[in-house]
Short mmCIF file of C-alpha atoms and ligand atoms in Angstrom, two decimals:
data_model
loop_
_atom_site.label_atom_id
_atom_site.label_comp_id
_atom_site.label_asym_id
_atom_site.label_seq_id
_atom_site.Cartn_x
_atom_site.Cartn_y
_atom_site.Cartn_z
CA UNK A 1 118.03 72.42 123.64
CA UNK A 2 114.75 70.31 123.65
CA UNK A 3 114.03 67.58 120.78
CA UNK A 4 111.11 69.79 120.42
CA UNK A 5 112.90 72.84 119.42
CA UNK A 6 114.97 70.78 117.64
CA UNK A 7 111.86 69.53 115.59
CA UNK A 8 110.71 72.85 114.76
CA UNK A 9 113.83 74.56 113.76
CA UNK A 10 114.66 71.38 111.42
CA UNK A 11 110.60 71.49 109.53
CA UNK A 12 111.28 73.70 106.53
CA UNK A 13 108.72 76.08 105.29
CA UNK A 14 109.50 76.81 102.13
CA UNK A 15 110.86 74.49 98.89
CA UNK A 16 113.34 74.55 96.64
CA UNK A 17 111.63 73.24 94.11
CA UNK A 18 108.47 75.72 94.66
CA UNK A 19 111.01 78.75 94.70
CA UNK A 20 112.93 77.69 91.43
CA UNK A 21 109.06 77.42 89.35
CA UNK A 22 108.47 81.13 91.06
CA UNK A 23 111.35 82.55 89.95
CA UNK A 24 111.20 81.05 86.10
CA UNK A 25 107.75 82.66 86.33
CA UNK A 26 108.55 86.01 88.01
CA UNK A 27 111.68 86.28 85.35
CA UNK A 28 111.79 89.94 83.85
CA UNK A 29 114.61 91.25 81.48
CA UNK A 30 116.41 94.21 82.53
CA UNK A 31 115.54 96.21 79.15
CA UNK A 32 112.02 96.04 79.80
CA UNK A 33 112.58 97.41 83.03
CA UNK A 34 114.79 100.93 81.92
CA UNK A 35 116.46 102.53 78.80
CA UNK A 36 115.39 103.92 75.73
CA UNK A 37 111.78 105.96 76.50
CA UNK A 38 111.35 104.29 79.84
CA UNK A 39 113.37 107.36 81.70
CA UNK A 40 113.22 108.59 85.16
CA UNK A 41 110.39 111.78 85.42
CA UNK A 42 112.37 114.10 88.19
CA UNK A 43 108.81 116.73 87.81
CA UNK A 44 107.32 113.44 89.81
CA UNK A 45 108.28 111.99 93.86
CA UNK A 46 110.49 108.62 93.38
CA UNK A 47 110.39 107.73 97.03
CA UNK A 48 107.67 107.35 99.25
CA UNK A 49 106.91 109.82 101.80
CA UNK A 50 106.56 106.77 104.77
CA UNK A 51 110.68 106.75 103.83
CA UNK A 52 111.65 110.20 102.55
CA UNK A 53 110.13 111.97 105.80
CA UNK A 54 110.52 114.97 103.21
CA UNK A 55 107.34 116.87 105.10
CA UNK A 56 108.65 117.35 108.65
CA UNK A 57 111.16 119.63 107.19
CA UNK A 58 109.28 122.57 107.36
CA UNK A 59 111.83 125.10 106.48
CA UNK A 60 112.14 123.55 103.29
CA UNK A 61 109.85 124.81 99.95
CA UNK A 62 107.66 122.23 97.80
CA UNK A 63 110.69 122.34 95.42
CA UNK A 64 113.46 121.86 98.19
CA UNK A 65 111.37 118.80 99.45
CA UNK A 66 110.46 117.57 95.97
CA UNK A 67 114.82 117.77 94.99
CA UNK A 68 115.28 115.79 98.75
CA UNK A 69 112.92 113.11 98.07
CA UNK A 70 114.60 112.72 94.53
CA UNK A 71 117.47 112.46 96.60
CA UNK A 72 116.63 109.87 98.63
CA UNK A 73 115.20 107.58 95.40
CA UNK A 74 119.21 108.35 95.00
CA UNK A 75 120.51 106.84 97.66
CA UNK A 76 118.12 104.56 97.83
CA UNK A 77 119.11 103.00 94.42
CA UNK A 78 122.93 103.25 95.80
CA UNK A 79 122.49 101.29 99.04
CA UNK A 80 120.83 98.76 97.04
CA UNK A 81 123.51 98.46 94.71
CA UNK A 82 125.99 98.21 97.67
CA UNK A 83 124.05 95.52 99.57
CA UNK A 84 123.71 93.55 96.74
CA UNK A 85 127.57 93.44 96.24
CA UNK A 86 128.16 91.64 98.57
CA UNK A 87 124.71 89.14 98.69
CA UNK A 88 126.01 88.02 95.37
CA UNK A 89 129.87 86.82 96.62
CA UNK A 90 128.20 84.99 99.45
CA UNK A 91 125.83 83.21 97.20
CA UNK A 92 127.67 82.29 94.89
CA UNK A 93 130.01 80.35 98.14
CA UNK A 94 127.06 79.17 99.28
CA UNK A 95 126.13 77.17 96.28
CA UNK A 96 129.46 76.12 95.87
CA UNK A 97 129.85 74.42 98.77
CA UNK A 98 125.88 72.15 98.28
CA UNK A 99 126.43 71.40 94.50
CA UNK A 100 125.84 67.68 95.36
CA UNK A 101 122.46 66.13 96.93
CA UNK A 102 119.34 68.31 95.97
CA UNK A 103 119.32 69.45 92.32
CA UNK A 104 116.60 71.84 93.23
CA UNK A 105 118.55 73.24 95.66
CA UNK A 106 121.72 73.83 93.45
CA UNK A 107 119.33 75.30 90.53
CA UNK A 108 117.51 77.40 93.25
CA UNK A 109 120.58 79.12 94.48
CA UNK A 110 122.19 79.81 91.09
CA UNK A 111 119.08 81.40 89.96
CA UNK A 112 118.83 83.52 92.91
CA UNK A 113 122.49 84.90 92.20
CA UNK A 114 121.95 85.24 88.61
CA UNK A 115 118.91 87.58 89.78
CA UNK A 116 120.86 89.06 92.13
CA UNK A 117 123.55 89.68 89.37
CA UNK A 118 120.72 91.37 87.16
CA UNK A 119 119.61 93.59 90.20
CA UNK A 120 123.31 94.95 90.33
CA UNK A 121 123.39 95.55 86.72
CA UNK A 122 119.50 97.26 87.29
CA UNK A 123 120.32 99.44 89.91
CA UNK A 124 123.24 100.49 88.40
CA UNK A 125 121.05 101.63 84.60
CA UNK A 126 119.39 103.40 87.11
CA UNK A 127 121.38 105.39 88.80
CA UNK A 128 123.29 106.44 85.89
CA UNK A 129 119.88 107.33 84.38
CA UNK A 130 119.57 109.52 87.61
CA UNK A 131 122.47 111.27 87.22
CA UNK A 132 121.87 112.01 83.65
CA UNK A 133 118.42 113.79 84.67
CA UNK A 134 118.96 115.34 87.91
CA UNK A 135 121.64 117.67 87.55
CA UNK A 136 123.56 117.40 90.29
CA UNK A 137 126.14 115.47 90.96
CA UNK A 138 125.57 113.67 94.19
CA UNK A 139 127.26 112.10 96.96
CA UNK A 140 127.20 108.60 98.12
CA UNK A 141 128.97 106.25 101.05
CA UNK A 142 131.14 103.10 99.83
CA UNK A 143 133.38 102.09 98.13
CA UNK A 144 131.17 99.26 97.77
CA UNK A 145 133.99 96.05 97.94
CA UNK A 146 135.22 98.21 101.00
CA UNK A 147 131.96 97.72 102.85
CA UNK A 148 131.60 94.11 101.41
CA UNK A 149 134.57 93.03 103.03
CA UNK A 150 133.79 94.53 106.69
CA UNK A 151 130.32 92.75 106.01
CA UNK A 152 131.53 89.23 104.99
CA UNK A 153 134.28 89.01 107.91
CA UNK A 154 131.50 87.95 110.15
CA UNK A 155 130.02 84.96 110.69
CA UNK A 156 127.44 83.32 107.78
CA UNK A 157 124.70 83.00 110.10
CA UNK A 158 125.09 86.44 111.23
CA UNK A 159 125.40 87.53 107.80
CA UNK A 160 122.37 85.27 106.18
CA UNK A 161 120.40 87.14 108.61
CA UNK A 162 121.28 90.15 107.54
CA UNK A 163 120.33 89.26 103.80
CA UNK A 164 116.83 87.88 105.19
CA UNK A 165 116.48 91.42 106.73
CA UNK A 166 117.15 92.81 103.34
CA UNK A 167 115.10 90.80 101.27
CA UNK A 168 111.64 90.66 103.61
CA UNK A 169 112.41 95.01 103.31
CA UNK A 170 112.15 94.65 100.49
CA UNK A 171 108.77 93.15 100.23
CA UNK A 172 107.89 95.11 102.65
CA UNK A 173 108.92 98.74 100.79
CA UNK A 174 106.70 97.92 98.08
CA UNK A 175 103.26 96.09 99.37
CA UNK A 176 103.10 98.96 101.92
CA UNK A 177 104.55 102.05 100.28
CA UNK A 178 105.08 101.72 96.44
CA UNK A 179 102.20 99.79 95.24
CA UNK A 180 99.40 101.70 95.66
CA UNK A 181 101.39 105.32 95.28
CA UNK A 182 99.81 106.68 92.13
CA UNK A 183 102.03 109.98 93.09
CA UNK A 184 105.24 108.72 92.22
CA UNK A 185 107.38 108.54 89.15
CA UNK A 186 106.18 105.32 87.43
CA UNK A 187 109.36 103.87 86.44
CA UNK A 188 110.75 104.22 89.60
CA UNK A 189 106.99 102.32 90.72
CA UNK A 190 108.50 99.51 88.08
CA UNK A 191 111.78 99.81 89.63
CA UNK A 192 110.27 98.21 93.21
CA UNK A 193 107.97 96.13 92.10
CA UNK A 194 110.32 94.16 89.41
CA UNK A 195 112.86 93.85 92.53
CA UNK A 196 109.87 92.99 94.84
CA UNK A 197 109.06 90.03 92.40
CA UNK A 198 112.05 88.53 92.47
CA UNK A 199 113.55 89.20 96.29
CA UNK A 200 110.01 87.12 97.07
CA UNK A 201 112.21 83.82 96.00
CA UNK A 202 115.11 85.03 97.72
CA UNK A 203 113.68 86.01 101.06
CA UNK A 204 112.17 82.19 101.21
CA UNK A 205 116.04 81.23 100.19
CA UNK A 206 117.03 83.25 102.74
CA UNK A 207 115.39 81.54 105.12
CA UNK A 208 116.07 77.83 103.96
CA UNK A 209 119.81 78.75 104.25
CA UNK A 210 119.65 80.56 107.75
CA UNK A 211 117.71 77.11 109.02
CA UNK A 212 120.43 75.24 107.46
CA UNK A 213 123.21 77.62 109.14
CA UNK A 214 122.05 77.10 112.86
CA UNK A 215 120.68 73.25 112.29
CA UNK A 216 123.43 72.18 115.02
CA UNK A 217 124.16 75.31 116.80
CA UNK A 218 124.01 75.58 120.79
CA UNK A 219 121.36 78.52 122.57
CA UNK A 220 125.32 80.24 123.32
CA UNK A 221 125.92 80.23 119.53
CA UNK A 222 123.11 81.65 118.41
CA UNK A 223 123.07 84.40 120.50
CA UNK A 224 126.64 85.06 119.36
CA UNK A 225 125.24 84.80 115.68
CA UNK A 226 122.48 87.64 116.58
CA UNK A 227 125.31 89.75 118.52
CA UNK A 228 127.42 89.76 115.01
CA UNK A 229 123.83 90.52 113.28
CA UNK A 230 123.53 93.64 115.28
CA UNK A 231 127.07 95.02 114.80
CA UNK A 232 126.47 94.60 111.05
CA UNK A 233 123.43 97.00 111.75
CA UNK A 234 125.21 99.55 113.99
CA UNK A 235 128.05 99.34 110.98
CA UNK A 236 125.13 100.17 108.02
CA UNK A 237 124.06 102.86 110.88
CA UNK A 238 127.00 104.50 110.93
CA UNK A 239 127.07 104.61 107.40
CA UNK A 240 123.49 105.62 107.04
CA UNK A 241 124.30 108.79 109.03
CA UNK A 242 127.42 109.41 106.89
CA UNK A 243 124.82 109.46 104.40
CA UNK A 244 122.63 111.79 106.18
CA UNK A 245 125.33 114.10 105.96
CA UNK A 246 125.80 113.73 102.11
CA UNK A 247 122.31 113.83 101.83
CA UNK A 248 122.13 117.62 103.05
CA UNK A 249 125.29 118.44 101.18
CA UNK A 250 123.22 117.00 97.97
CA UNK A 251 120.56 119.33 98.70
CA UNK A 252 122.34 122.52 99.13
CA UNK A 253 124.23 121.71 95.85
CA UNK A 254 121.54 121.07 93.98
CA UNK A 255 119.15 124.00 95.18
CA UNK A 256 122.37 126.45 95.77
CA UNK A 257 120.32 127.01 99.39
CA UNK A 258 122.91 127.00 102.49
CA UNK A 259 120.56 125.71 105.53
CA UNK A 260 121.46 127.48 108.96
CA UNK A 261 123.15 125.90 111.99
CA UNK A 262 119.37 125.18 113.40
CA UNK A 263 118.02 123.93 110.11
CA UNK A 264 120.81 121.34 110.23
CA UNK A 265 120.58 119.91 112.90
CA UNK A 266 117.24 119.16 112.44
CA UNK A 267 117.90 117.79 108.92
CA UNK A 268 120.39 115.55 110.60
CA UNK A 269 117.96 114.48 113.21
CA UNK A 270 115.19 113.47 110.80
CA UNK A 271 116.66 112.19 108.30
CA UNK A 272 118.99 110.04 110.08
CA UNK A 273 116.11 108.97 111.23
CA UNK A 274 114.48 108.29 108.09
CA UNK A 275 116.89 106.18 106.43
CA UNK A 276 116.96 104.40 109.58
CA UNK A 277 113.64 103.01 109.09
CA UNK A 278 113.87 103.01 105.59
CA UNK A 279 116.99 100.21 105.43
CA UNK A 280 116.97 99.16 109.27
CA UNK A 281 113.94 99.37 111.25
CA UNK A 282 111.32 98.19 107.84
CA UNK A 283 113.64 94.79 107.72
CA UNK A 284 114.28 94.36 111.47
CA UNK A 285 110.40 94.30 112.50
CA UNK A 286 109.24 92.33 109.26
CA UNK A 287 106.73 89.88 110.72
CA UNK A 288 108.55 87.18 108.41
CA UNK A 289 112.23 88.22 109.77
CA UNK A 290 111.10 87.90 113.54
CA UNK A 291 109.15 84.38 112.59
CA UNK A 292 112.93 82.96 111.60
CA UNK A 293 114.09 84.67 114.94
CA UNK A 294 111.26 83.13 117.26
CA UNK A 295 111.87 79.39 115.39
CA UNK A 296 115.30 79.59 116.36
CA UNK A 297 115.00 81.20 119.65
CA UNK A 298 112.20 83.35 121.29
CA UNK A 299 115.10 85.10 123.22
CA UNK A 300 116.38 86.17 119.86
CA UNK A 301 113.10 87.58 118.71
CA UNK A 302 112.34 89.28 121.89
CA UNK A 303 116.15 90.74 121.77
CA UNK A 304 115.38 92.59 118.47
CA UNK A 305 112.09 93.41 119.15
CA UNK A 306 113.62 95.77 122.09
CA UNK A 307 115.99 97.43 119.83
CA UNK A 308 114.10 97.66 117.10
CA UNK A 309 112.24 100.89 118.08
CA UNK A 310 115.71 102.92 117.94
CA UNK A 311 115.49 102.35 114.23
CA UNK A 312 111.64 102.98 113.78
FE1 FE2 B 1 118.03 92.09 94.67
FE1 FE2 B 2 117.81 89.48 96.61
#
């Protein structure tokens, strides 16, 4: 490696100090979020259509599409509950092992886990308030500690850049899709945009602590790093199909409508498809995510930018 790539990988871009003063200002409590009046309206979308891909089904009726994009806000508020499981463990061992030195940096990290914490507890209100109005019991893929622990048997750097890939999605899900979507159900609106105010801190962490991960690390090791990143991603793939597959069971349950051999395998198709982009392809092709990539190594950007249309 050059002293000049050296240089640039080693200039940090965001602060620790900045990111702590965002996230005391972006701090919301979890009761002003759901409970009480503030239910789920299941008349009313949750998901966005760029991610539910509900309308290319056109053997389903408004109704069937309307209960599959519910669906999706389902799963949706699942995976999140799963990913965050196992962002919180790692942390929480992250700031355990840099409690000395920068006291912006400890406070930083500890907030960002204690959010994290929240957003497990948040998803979770919400789900349950889901499955109290839907009327369905539905499917989802886990156990979550099961899927943690394949997850954090890889490397950190590999893993970190999976969480940065998470948390720039997430930013991503609601400037572009959620925002400006007067058509959906405005809680779950509140839902995205509380979590998009927070994961803002977290995807500059993020970033801060992948930096700090590859500081010393050889062009060989890197690559390695990105090699781990991408079986992480064919692992969340192969779960994302599993929940494909629940995902159509979930519908014919809940509409009592058996689709036909054709009709499901085009469900399959699509919708695989769909939460592809919706947890895989949004995160992989953030401009932010592939910035990290390119200041490590171009080779690593230009290695994801070739995969990345499998997931779009
Ligand atoms: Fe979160
Ligand atoms: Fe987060």
């Amino acid at each position: 490696m050059t002293e000049t790539q050296t240089n640039t990988r080693t200039i940090p871009r965001y602060s620790y100090k900045e990111t702590l003063f965002a996230s005391q200002k972006a701090n919301w409590r979890l009761e002003d979020i759901i409970g009480g009046d503030k239910k789920l309206d299941f008349t009313q979308p949750l998901m966005p259509e760029s991610f539910a891909r509900v309308k290319e089904l056109s053997f389903l009726s408004p109704g069937e599409k309307l209960k599959l994009n519910q669906i999706r806000g389902f799963d949706y508020l699942c995976t999140f509950g799963l990913v965050e499981e196992f962002i919180l463990p790692f942390i929480l061992d992250h700031a355990r092992r840099q409690l000395q030195g920068d006291d912006y940096r400890v406070r930083a990290f500890l907030a960002f886990a204690a959010e994290e914490a929240k957003h497990i507890h948040l998803f979770k209100h919400f789900r349950a308030e889901f499955e109290d109005g839907f009327g369905t019991e539905c499917l989802f893929i886990g156990p979550p500690s099961a899927i943690a622990e394949a997850i954090l048997a890889h490397d950190p750097l590999a893993i970190t850049l999976v969480i940065l890939h998470i948390e720039w999605m997430t930013q991503r899900h609601y400037l572009d899709s959620v925002k400006d979507a007067q058509e959906l159900d405005p809680q779950f609106r509140s839902l995205l945009k509380h979590h998009w105010m927070e994961e803002a801190q977290h995807a500059k962490l993020d970033t801060l602590m992948v930096e700090a991960l590859a500081e010393s690390r050889s062009q060989a090791e890197l690559e390695k790093a990105l090699d781990e990143y991408l079986e992480i991603g064919g692992f969340i793939d192969g779960g994302l199909r599993q929940q494909a597959e629940f995902n159509m069971e979930n519908l014919q349950r809940s509409t009592g409508r058996m689709l036909s051999a054709e009709e499901r395998a085009e469900f399959m198709t699509k919708q695989h498809q769909a939460l592809r982009w919706t947890f895989l392809g949004s995160g992989m092709t953030h401009p932010n995510f592939l910035a990290t990539l390119e200041r490590l190594s171009p080779a690593l950007r230009q290695r994801i930018e070739q995969v990345a249309s499998v997931f779009g």
